[in-house]
CSV table of N, CA and C in Angstrom, one decimal:
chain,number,residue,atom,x,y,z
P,1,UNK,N,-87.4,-13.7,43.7
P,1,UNK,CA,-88.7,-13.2,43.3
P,1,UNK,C,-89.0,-13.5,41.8
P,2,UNK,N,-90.3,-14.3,41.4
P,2,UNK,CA,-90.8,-14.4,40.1
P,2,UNK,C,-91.6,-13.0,39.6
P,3,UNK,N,-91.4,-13.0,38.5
P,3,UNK,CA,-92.2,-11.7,37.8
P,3,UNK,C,-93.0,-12.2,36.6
P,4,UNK,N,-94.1,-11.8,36.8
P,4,UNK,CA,-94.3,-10.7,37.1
P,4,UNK,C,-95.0,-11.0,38.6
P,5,UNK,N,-95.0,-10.0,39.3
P,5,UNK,CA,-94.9,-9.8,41.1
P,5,UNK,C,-96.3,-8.8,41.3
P,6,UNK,N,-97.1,-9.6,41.3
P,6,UNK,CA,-98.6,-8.6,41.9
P,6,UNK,C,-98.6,-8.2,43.3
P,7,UNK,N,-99.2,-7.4,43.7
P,7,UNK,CA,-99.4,-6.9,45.2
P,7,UNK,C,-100.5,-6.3,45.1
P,8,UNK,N,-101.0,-6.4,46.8
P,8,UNK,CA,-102.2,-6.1,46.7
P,8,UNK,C,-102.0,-5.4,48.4
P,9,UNK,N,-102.5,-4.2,48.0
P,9,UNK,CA,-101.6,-2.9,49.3
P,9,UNK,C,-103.2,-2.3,50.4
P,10,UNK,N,-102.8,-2.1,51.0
P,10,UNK,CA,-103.8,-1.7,52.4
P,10,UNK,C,-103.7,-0.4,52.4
P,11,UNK,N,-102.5,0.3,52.6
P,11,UNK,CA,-103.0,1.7,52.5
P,11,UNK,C,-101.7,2.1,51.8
P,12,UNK,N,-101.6,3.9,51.8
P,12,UNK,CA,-100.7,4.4,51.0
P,12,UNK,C,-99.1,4.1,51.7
P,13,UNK,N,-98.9,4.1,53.0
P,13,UNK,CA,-97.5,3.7,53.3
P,13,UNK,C,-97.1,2.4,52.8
P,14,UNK,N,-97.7,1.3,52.9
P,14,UNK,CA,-97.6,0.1,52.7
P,14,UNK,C,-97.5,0.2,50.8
P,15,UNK,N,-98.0,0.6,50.2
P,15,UNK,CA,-97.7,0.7,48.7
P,15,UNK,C,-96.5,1.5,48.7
P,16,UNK,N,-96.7,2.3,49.2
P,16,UNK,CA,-94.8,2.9,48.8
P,16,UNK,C,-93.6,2.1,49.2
P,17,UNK,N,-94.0,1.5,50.3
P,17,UNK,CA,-93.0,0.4,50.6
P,17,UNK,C,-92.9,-0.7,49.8
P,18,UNK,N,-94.0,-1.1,49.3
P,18,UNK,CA,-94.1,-2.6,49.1
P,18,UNK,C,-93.8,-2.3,47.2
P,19,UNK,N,-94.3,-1.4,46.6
P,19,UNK,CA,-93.6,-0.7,45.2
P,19,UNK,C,-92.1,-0.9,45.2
P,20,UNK,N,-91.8,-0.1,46.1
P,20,UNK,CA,-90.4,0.3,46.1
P,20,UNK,C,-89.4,-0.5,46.5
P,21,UNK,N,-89.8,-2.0,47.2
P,21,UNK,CA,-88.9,-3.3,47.2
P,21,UNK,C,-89.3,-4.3,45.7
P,22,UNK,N,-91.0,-4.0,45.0
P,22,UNK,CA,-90.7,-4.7,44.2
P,22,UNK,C,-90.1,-4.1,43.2
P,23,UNK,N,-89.8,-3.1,42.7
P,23,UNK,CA,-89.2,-2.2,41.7
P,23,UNK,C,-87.4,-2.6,41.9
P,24,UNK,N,-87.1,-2.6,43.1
P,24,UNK,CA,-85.8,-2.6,43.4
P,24,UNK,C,-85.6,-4.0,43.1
P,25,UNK,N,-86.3,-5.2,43.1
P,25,UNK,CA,-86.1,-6.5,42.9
P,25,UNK,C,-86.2,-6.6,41.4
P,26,UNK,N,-86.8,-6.1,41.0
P,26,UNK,CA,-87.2,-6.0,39.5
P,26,UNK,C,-85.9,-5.6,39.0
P,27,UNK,N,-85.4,-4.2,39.2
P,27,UNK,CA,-84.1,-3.7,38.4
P,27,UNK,C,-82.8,-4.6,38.8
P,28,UNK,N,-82.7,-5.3,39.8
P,28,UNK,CA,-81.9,-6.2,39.9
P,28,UNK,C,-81.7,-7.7,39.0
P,29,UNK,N,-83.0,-7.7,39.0
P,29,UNK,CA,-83.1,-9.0,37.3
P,29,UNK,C,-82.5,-8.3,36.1
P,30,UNK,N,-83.3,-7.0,35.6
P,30,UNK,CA,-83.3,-6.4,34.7
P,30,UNK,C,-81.6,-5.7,34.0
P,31,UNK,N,-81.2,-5.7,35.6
P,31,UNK,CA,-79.4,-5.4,35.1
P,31,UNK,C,-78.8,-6.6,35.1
P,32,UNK,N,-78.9,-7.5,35.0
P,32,UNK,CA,-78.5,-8.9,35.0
P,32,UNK,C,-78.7,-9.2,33.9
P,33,UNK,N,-79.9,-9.6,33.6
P,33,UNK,CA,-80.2,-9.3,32.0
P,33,UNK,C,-79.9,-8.4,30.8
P,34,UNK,N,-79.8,-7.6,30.9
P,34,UNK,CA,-80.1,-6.5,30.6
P,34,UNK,C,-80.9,-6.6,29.4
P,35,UNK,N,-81.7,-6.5,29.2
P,35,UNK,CA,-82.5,-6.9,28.0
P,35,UNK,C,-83.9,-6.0,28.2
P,36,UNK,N,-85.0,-5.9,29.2
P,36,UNK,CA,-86.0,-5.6,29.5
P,36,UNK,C,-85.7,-4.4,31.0
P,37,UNK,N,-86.9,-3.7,30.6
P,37,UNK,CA,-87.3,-2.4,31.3
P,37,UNK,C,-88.5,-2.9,32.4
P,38,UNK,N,-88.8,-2.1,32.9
P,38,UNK,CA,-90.1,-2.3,34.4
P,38,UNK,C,-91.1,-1.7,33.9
P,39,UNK,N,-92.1,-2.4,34.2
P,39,UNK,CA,-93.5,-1.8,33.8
P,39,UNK,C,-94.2,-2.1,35.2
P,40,UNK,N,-95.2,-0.6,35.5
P,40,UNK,CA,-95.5,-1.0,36.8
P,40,UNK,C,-96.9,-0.7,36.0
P,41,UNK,N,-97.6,-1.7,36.8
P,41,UNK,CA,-99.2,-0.9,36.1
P,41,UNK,C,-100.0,-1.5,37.4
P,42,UNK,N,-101.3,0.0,37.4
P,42,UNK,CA,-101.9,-0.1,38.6
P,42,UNK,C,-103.9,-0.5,37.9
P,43,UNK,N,-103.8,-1.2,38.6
P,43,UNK,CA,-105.4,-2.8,38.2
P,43,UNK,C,-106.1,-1.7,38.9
P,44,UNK,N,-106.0,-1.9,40.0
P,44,UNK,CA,-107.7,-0.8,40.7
P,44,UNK,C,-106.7,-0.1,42.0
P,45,UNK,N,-107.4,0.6,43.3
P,45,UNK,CA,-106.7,1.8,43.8
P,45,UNK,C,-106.0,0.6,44.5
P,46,UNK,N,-105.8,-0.5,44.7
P,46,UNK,CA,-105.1,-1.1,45.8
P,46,UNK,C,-104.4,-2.7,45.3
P,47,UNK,N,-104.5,-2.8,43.9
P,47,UNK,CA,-103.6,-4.0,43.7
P,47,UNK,C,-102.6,-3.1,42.3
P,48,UNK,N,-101.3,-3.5,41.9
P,48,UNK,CA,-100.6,-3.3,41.0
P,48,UNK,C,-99.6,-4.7,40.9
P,49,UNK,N,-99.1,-4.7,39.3
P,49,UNK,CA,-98.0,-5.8,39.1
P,49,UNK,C,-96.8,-5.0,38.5
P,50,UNK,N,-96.0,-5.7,39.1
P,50,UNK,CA,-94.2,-4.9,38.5
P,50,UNK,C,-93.9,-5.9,37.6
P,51,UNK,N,-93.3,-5.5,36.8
P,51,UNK,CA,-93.0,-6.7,35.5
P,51,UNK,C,-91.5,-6.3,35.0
P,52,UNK,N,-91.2,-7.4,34.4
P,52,UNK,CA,-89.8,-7.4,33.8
P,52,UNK,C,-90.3,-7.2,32.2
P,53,UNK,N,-90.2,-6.5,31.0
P,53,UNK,CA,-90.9,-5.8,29.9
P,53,UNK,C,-89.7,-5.9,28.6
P,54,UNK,N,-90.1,-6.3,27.6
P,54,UNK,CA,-89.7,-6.5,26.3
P,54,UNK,C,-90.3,-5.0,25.8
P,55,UNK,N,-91.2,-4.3,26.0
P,55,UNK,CA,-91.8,-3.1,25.4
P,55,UNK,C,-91.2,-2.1,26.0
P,56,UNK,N,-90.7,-2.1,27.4
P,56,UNK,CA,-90.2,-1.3,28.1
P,56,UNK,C,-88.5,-1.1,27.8
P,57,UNK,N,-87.9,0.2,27.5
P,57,UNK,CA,-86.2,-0.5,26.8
P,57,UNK,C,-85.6,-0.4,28.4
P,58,UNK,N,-84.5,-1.2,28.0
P,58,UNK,CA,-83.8,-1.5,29.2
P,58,UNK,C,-83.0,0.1,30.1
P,59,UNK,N,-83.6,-0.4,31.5
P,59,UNK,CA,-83.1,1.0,32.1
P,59,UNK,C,-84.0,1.9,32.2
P,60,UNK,N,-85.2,1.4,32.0
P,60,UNK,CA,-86.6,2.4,32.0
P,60,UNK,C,-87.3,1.6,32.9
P,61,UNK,N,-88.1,2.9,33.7
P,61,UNK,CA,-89.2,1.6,34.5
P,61,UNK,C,-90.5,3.2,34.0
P,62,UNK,N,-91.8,1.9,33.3
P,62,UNK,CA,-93.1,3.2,33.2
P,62,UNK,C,-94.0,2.5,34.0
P,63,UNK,N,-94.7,3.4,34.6
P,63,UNK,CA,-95.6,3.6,34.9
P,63,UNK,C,-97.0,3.3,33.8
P,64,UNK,N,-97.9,2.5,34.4
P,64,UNK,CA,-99.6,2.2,33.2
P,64,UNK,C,-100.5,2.3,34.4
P,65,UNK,N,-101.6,2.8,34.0
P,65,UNK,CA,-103.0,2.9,34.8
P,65,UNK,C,-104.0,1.9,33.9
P,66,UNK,N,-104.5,1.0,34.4
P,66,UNK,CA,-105.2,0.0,33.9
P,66,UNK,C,-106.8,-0.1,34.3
P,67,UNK,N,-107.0,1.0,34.9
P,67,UNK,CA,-108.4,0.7,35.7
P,67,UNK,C,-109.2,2.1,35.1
C-alpha cells in the first residue's frame, strides 16, 4: 500500500472496515520505520486519507476533521 491511502466509503460498516485495514497497513509501515505517526483526516462524510506523518510522533495515530 502507498500512502497516503484515500478512500471513499458507502456507508458506516464499510468505513469501519475499510479505516481499520487502512490504519492497520499504515502502522505496519510506521513500525518499520519508526519515524512517523497516522494521521487520519476526514474530507467530507464519505471520503477520508490515512497517512504516514512527520507531525504526528511515532506510535500515535490522530484523528483531523477537514470539512
Amino acid at each position: 500500500m502507498n500512502f497516503p491511502l484515500t478512500l471513499t466509503v458507502s456507508d458506516r460498516q464499510s468505513m469501519d472496515r475499510e479505516l481499520d485495514a487502512a490504519v492497520t497497513a499504515a502502522k505496519a509501515h510506521a513500525l518499520a520505520e519508526k519515524r512517523h505517526g497516522i494521521l487520519v483526516t476526514r474530507h467530507a462524510v464519505d471520503k477520508f486519507t490515512v497517512a504516514l506523518s512527520d507531525a504526528v510522533p511515532f506510535g500515535l495515530t490522530r484523528e483531523h476533521q477537514a470539512w
